[in-house]
């Protein structure tokens, strides 16, 4: 897990350095098996940056009871994301681990989202020491397959493996990835009434 004190250290300017202010950010994470490993890392990282995070699931009409938070982590099937994600804004995230089944699932999700006009990004996670090479190979293979069959290569960001003595450089690299994920979010106006904030996308 991310060490909140480490990530907060040295960030004297805080969130203002990145302009991370309201409105509410909705970060979409495709609900694949790899999402179970990535979701808590994202939530812990954003909390370390001073942002509250809540999880929402399913299609936007089901979000009425979602708790208040700075970031909603939207975990949903790629087909649901493809239907509801607003075009020309942000990027849904597709999780990837250094495992062959995760690679296949990630490509299928990317294809679904891309064919519906979205521009998803890959969020990869190294879960243990020594996985970096295998994960990089998976990213290369995924990019090559997307280029060959979809005529497009997705952006790809990697959260590294962390242990109790990870370096400040590694912590800063993860902070950059967490910030990029926030920049890929769907923005909702938190000043508007609840019903007005509901997405107007249609299938």
PDB file of C-alpha atoms in Angstrom:
ATOM      1  CA  UNK A   1       0.000   0.000   0.000  1.00  0.00           C
ATOM      2  CA  UNK A   2       1.057   3.602  -0.480  1.00  0.00           C
ATOM      3  CA  UNK A   3       2.532   5.287   2.563  1.00  0.00           C
ATOM      4  CA  UNK A   4       0.478   8.451   3.047  1.00  0.00           C
ATOM      5  CA  UNK A   5       3.193  10.211   5.042  1.00  0.00           C
ATOM      6  CA  UNK A   6       5.814   9.526   2.378  1.00  0.00           C
ATOM      7  CA  UNK A   7       3.641  10.816  -0.439  1.00  0.00           C
ATOM      8  CA  UNK A   8       2.670  13.904   1.524  1.00  0.00           C
ATOM      9  CA  UNK A   9       6.287  14.695   2.405  1.00  0.00           C
ATOM     10  CA  UNK A  10       7.810  17.372   0.236  1.00  0.00           C
ATOM     11  CA  UNK A  11       4.477  18.430  -1.259  1.00  0.00           C
ATOM     12  CA  UNK A  12       4.416  21.780   0.545  1.00  0.00           C
ATOM     13  CA  UNK A  13       2.308  23.381  -2.167  1.00  0.00           C
ATOM     14  CA  UNK A  14      -0.242  20.584  -1.819  1.00  0.00           C
ATOM     15  CA  UNK A  15      -2.941  20.075  -4.369  1.00  0.00           C
ATOM     16  CA  UNK A  16      -2.676  23.674  -5.537  1.00  0.00           C
ATOM     17  CA  UNK A  17       0.511  22.673  -7.374  1.00  0.00           C
ATOM     18  CA  UNK A  18      -1.650  20.698  -9.800  1.00  0.00           C
ATOM     19  CA  UNK A  19      -4.778  22.790  -9.569  1.00  0.00           C
ATOM     20  CA  UNK A  20      -6.721  19.870  -8.132  1.00  0.00           C
ATOM     21  CA  UNK A  21      -9.828  21.696  -6.955  1.00  0.00           C
ATOM     22  CA  UNK A  22     -13.563  21.020  -7.296  1.00  0.00           C
ATOM     23  CA  UNK A  23     -15.619  20.041  -9.291  1.00  0.00           C
ATOM     24  CA  UNK A  24     -16.072  16.410  -8.410  1.00  0.00           C
ATOM     25  CA  UNK A  25     -13.849  14.061 -10.367  1.00  0.00           C
ATOM     26  CA  UNK A  26     -15.202  10.739 -11.634  1.00  0.00           C
ATOM     27  CA  UNK A  27     -12.348   8.364 -12.449  1.00  0.00           C
ATOM     28  CA  UNK A  28     -13.542   5.319 -14.386  1.00  0.00           C
ATOM     29  CA  UNK A  29     -11.809   1.983 -13.859  1.00  0.00           C
ATOM     30  CA  UNK A  30     -12.895  -0.921 -16.055  1.00  0.00           C
ATOM     31  CA  UNK A  31     -14.204  -3.712 -13.857  1.00  0.00           C
ATOM     32  CA  UNK A  32     -11.726  -6.441 -14.770  1.00  0.00           C
ATOM     33  CA  UNK A  33     -10.043  -8.881 -12.358  1.00  0.00           C
ATOM     34  CA  UNK A  34      -7.005  -6.589 -12.203  1.00  0.00           C
ATOM     35  CA  UNK A  35      -9.175  -3.754 -10.849  1.00  0.00           C
ATOM     36  CA  UNK A  36      -9.317  -5.434  -7.430  1.00  0.00           C
ATOM     37  CA  UNK A  37      -5.586  -4.800  -6.981  1.00  0.00           C
ATOM     38  CA  UNK A  38      -5.564  -1.305  -8.436  1.00  0.00           C
ATOM     39  CA  UNK A  39      -8.624   0.252  -6.800  1.00  0.00           C
ATOM     40  CA  UNK A  40      -7.260   0.325  -3.222  1.00  0.00           C
ATOM     41  CA  UNK A  41      -3.935   1.695  -4.460  1.00  0.00           C
ATOM     42  CA  UNK A  42      -5.718   4.556  -6.209  1.00  0.00           C
ATOM     43  CA  UNK A  43      -7.927   5.335  -3.237  1.00  0.00           C
ATOM     44  CA  UNK A  44      -5.004   5.284  -0.779  1.00  0.00           C
ATOM     45  CA  UNK A  45      -2.910   7.470  -3.056  1.00  0.00           C
ATOM     46  CA  UNK A  46      -5.617  10.105  -3.463  1.00  0.00           C
ATOM     47  CA  UNK A  47      -6.264  10.116   0.266  1.00  0.00           C
ATOM     48  CA  UNK A  48      -2.541  10.760   0.772  1.00  0.00           C
ATOM     49  CA  UNK A  49      -2.935  13.788  -1.487  1.00  0.00           C
ATOM     50  CA  UNK A  50      -5.709  15.093   0.736  1.00  0.00           C
ATOM     51  CA  UNK A  51      -8.661  13.973  -1.380  1.00  0.00           C
ATOM     52  CA  UNK A  52     -11.578  11.914  -0.120  1.00  0.00           C
ATOM     53  CA  UNK A  53     -12.562   8.997  -2.346  1.00  0.00           C
ATOM     54  CA  UNK A  54     -15.724   6.922  -2.688  1.00  0.00           C
ATOM     55  CA  UNK A  55     -16.565   4.057  -5.013  1.00  0.00           C
ATOM     56  CA  UNK A  56     -19.559   4.076  -7.334  1.00  0.00           C
ATOM     57  CA  UNK A  57     -20.689   1.156  -9.460  1.00  0.00           C
ATOM     58  CA  UNK A  58     -22.968   0.500 -12.383  1.00  0.00           C
ATOM     59  CA  UNK A  59     -24.472   3.089 -14.713  1.00  0.00           C
ATOM     60  CA  UNK A  60     -24.747   6.785 -13.690  1.00  0.00           C
ATOM     61  CA  UNK A  61     -28.510   6.581 -12.968  1.00  0.00           C
ATOM     62  CA  UNK A  62     -27.569   4.316 -10.036  1.00  0.00           C
ATOM     63  CA  UNK A  63     -25.314   6.914  -8.394  1.00  0.00           C
ATOM     64  CA  UNK A  64     -28.008   8.774  -6.463  1.00  0.00           C
ATOM     65  CA  UNK A  65     -26.945   7.324  -3.118  1.00  0.00           C
ATOM     66  CA  UNK A  66     -23.200   7.734  -3.660  1.00  0.00           C
ATOM     67  CA  UNK A  67     -21.466   9.335  -0.666  1.00  0.00           C
ATOM     68  CA  UNK A  68     -19.970  12.795  -0.877  1.00  0.00           C
ATOM     69  CA  UNK A  69     -16.296  12.781  -1.859  1.00  0.00           C
ATOM     70  CA  UNK A  70     -13.703  14.685  -3.876  1.00  0.00           C
ATOM     71  CA  UNK A  71     -13.221  11.711  -6.203  1.00  0.00           C
ATOM     72  CA  UNK A  72     -15.642   8.998  -7.228  1.00  0.00           C
ATOM     73  CA  UNK A  73     -13.883   5.854  -8.409  1.00  0.00           C
ATOM     74  CA  UNK A  74     -16.367   4.443 -10.906  1.00  0.00           C
ATOM     75  CA  UNK A  75     -15.904   0.691 -11.305  1.00  0.00           C
ATOM     76  CA  UNK A  76     -18.049  -0.723 -14.087  1.00  0.00           C
ATOM     77  CA  UNK A  77     -18.039  -3.233 -16.907  1.00  0.00           C
ATOM     78  CA  UNK A  78     -16.351  -1.911 -20.068  1.00  0.00           C
ATOM     79  CA  UNK A  79     -19.688  -2.059 -21.916  1.00  0.00           C
ATOM     80  CA  UNK A  80     -21.255   0.232 -19.295  1.00  0.00           C
ATOM     81  CA  UNK A  81     -18.317   2.632 -19.475  1.00  0.00           C
ATOM     82  CA  UNK A  82     -18.523   2.663 -23.276  1.00  0.00           C
ATOM     83  CA  UNK A  83     -22.219   3.532 -23.139  1.00  0.00           C
ATOM     84  CA  UNK A  84     -22.028   6.336 -20.592  1.00  0.00           C
ATOM     85  CA  UNK A  85     -18.556   7.895 -20.792  1.00  0.00           C
ATOM     86  CA  UNK A  86     -18.850  11.409 -22.283  1.00  0.00           C
ATOM     87  CA  UNK A  87     -16.998  11.832 -25.554  1.00  0.00           C
ATOM     88  CA  UNK A  88     -14.106  14.249 -25.960  1.00  0.00           C
ATOM     89  CA  UNK A  89     -13.280  14.387 -22.283  1.00  0.00           C
ATOM     90  CA  UNK A  90     -10.904  12.488 -20.046  1.00  0.00           C
ATOM     91  CA  UNK A  91     -10.124   8.806 -20.354  1.00  0.00           C
ATOM     92  CA  UNK A  92     -11.523   5.658 -18.760  1.00  0.00           C
ATOM     93  CA  UNK A  93      -8.758   3.577 -17.174  1.00  0.00           C
ATOM     94  CA  UNK A  94      -8.140  -0.061 -18.072  1.00  0.00           C
ATOM     95  CA  UNK A  95      -6.187  -2.030 -15.429  1.00  0.00           C
ATOM     96  CA  UNK A  96      -3.273  -4.307 -16.324  1.00  0.00           C
ATOM     97  CA  UNK A  97      -1.185  -6.754 -14.319  1.00  0.00           C
ATOM     98  CA  UNK A  98       1.793  -8.829 -15.440  1.00  0.00           C
ATOM     99  CA  UNK A  99      -0.390 -11.866 -16.177  1.00  0.00           C
ATOM    100  CA  UNK A 100      -1.511 -13.304 -19.543  1.00  0.00           C
ATOM    101  CA  UNK A 101      -5.242 -13.357 -18.594  1.00  0.00           C
ATOM    102  CA  UNK A 102      -5.011  -9.712 -17.513  1.00  0.00           C
ATOM    103  CA  UNK A 103      -3.423  -8.815 -20.850  1.00  0.00           C
ATOM    104  CA  UNK A 104      -6.251 -10.460 -22.805  1.00  0.00           C
ATOM    105  CA  UNK A 105      -8.926  -8.817 -20.638  1.00  0.00           C
ATOM    106  CA  UNK A 106      -7.259  -5.407 -20.986  1.00  0.00           C
ATOM    107  CA  UNK A 107      -7.184  -5.637 -24.776  1.00  0.00           C
ATOM    108  CA  UNK A 108     -10.849  -6.594 -24.938  1.00  0.00           C
ATOM    109  CA  UNK A 109     -11.778  -3.648 -22.698  1.00  0.00           C
ATOM    110  CA  UNK A 110      -9.668  -1.228 -24.738  1.00  0.00           C
ATOM    111  CA  UNK A 111     -11.277  -2.469 -27.941  1.00  0.00           C
ATOM    112  CA  UNK A 112     -14.798  -2.064 -26.532  1.00  0.00           C
ATOM    113  CA  UNK A 113     -14.123   1.470 -25.357  1.00  0.00           C
ATOM    114  CA  UNK A 114     -12.198   2.561 -28.427  1.00  0.00           C
ATOM    115  CA  UNK A 115     -14.836   1.319 -30.864  1.00  0.00           C
ATOM    116  CA  UNK A 116     -17.394   3.444 -29.018  1.00  0.00           C
ATOM    117  CA  UNK A 117     -15.317   6.599 -29.460  1.00  0.00           C
ATOM    118  CA  UNK A 118     -13.547   6.788 -26.096  1.00  0.00           C
ATOM    119  CA  UNK A 119      -9.791   7.180 -25.656  1.00  0.00           C
ATOM    120  CA  UNK A 120      -9.020   4.883 -22.717  1.00  0.00           C
ATOM    121  CA  UNK A 121      -5.664   4.749 -20.965  1.00  0.00           C
ATOM    122  CA  UNK A 122      -3.927   1.729 -19.443  1.00  0.00           C
ATOM    123  CA  UNK A 123      -3.097   1.740 -15.745  1.00  0.00           C
ATOM    124  CA  UNK A 124      -0.581  -0.973 -14.935  1.00  0.00           C
ATOM    125  CA  UNK A 125       0.465  -2.241 -11.523  1.00  0.00           C
ATOM    126  CA  UNK A 126       3.616  -4.054 -10.460  1.00  0.00           C
ATOM    127  CA  UNK A 127       2.515  -6.060  -7.441  1.00  0.00           C
ATOM    128  CA  UNK A 128       5.797  -7.642  -6.351  1.00  0.00           C
ATOM    129  CA  UNK A 129       9.557  -7.163  -6.633  1.00  0.00           C
ATOM    130  CA  UNK A 130      10.877  -8.344  -9.979  1.00  0.00           C
ATOM    131  CA  UNK A 131       7.625  -7.822 -11.892  1.00  0.00           C
ATOM    132  CA  UNK A 132       8.799  -4.690 -13.689  1.00  0.00           C
ATOM    133  CA  UNK A 133      10.253  -6.533 -16.707  1.00  0.00           C
ATOM    134  CA  UNK A 134       7.200  -8.768 -17.170  1.00  0.00           C
ATOM    135  CA  UNK A 135       4.872  -5.800 -16.821  1.00  0.00           C
ATOM    136  CA  UNK A 136       6.832  -3.791 -19.374  1.00  0.00           C
ATOM    137  CA  UNK A 137       6.673  -6.746 -21.779  1.00  0.00           C
ATOM    138  CA  UNK A 138       2.895  -6.900 -21.281  1.00  0.00           C
ATOM    139  CA  UNK A 139       2.589  -3.170 -21.998  1.00  0.00           C
ATOM    140  CA  UNK A 140       4.657  -3.497 -25.171  1.00  0.00           C
ATOM    141  CA  UNK A 141       2.554  -6.444 -26.352  1.00  0.00           C
ATOM    142  CA  UNK A 142      -0.669  -4.611 -25.562  1.00  0.00           C
ATOM    143  CA  UNK A 143       0.434  -1.478 -27.403  1.00  0.00           C
ATOM    144  CA  UNK A 144       1.525  -3.499 -30.413  1.00  0.00           C
ATOM    145  CA  UNK A 145      -1.781  -5.381 -30.557  1.00  0.00           C
ATOM    146  CA  UNK A 146      -3.791  -2.158 -30.304  1.00  0.00           C
ATOM    147  CA  UNK A 147      -1.728  -0.564 -33.061  1.00  0.00           C
ATOM    148  CA  UNK A 148      -2.153  -3.593 -35.322  1.00  0.00           C
ATOM    149  CA  UNK A 149      -5.873  -4.185 -34.827  1.00  0.00           C
ATOM    150  CA  UNK A 150      -7.232  -0.791 -33.758  1.00  0.00           C
ATOM    151  CA  UNK A 151      -4.813   1.576 -35.486  1.00  0.00           C
ATOM    152  CA  UNK A 152      -4.137   3.300 -32.158  1.00  0.00           C
ATOM    153  CA  UNK A 153      -1.908   3.010 -29.094  1.00  0.00           C
ATOM    154  CA  UNK A 154      -3.304   3.878 -25.667  1.00  0.00           C
ATOM    155  CA  UNK A 155      -1.474   6.012 -23.145  1.00  0.00           C
ATOM    156  CA  UNK A 156      -0.047   3.813 -20.394  1.00  0.00           C
ATOM    157  CA  UNK A 157       0.927   4.652 -16.821  1.00  0.00           C
ATOM    158  CA  UNK A 158       2.469   2.351 -14.223  1.00  0.00           C
ATOM    159  CA  UNK A 159       2.190   2.285 -10.455  1.00  0.00           C
ATOM    160  CA  UNK A 160       5.246   0.575  -9.041  1.00  0.00           C
ATOM    161  CA  UNK A 161       5.687  -2.034  -6.367  1.00  0.00           C
ATOM    162  CA  UNK A 162       6.149  -0.503  -2.940  1.00  0.00           C
ATOM    163  CA  UNK A 163       7.635  -1.795   0.254  1.00  0.00           C
ATOM    164  CA  UNK A 164       8.384  -0.089   3.557  1.00  0.00           C
ATOM    165  CA  UNK A 165      11.600   1.488   2.316  1.00  0.00           C
ATOM    166  CA  UNK A 166      10.633   2.726  -1.121  1.00  0.00           C
ATOM    167  CA  UNK A 167      12.589   5.768  -2.222  1.00  0.00           C
ATOM    168  CA  UNK A 168      11.288   9.303  -2.474  1.00  0.00           C
ATOM    169  CA  UNK A 169      11.859   9.102  -6.237  1.00  0.00           C
ATOM    170  CA  UNK A 170       9.539   6.087  -6.457  1.00  0.00           C
ATOM    171  CA  UNK A 171       6.947   7.823  -4.322  1.00  0.00           C
ATOM    172  CA  UNK A 172       7.109  10.911  -6.554  1.00  0.00           C
ATOM    173  CA  UNK A 173       6.701   8.731  -9.666  1.00  0.00           C
ATOM    174  CA  UNK A 174       3.550   7.185  -8.206  1.00  0.00           C
ATOM    175  CA  UNK A 175       2.238  10.636  -7.284  1.00  0.00           C
ATOM    176  CA  UNK A 176       2.634  11.657 -10.921  1.00  0.00           C
ATOM    177  CA  UNK A 177       0.591   8.643 -12.040  1.00  0.00           C
ATOM    178  CA  UNK A 178      -2.117   9.375  -9.461  1.00  0.00           C
ATOM    179  CA  UNK A 179      -2.295  12.940 -10.724  1.00  0.00           C
ATOM    180  CA  UNK A 180      -2.572  11.807 -14.340  1.00  0.00           C
ATOM    181  CA  UNK A 181      -5.454   9.557 -13.370  1.00  0.00           C
ATOM    182  CA  UNK A 182      -7.199  12.564 -11.817  1.00  0.00           C
ATOM    183  CA  UNK A 183      -6.555  14.615 -14.933  1.00  0.00           C
ATOM    184  CA  UNK A 184      -8.276  11.864 -16.960  1.00  0.00           C
ATOM    185  CA  UNK A 185     -11.439  12.181 -14.876  1.00  0.00           C
ATOM    186  CA  UNK A 186     -14.942  13.140 -15.906  1.00  0.00           C
ATOM    187  CA  UNK A 187     -15.733  16.420 -14.139  1.00  0.00           C
ATOM    188  CA  UNK A 188     -19.114  16.958 -12.488  1.00  0.00           C
ATOM    189  CA  UNK A 189     -20.188  20.312 -11.099  1.00  0.00           C
ATOM    190  CA  UNK A 190     -20.533  19.893  -7.337  1.00  0.00           C
ATOM    191  CA  UNK A 191     -22.203  23.284  -6.978  1.00  0.00           C
ATOM    192  CA  UNK A 192     -25.217  22.130  -8.970  1.00  0.00           C
ATOM    193  CA  UNK A 193     -28.173  20.363  -7.327  1.00  0.00           C
ATOM    194  CA  UNK A 194     -27.840  16.580  -7.213  1.00  0.00           C
ATOM    195  CA  UNK A 195     -30.234  15.966 -10.089  1.00  0.00           C
ATOM    196  CA  UNK A 196     -28.524  18.577 -12.252  1.00  0.00           C
ATOM    197  CA  UNK A 197     -25.205  16.814 -11.710  1.00  0.00           C
ATOM    198  CA  UNK A 198     -26.516  13.586 -13.159  1.00  0.00           C
ATOM    199  CA  UNK A 199     -24.968  12.812 -16.563  1.00  0.00           C
ATOM    200  CA  UNK A 200     -27.077  13.530 -19.599  1.00  0.00           C
ATOM    201  CA  UNK A 201     -25.409  10.946 -21.814  1.00  0.00           C
ATOM    202  CA  UNK A 202     -27.668   8.627 -23.762  1.00  0.00           C
ATOM    203  CA  UNK A 203     -27.038   5.333 -25.434  1.00  0.00           C
TER     204      UNK A 203
END
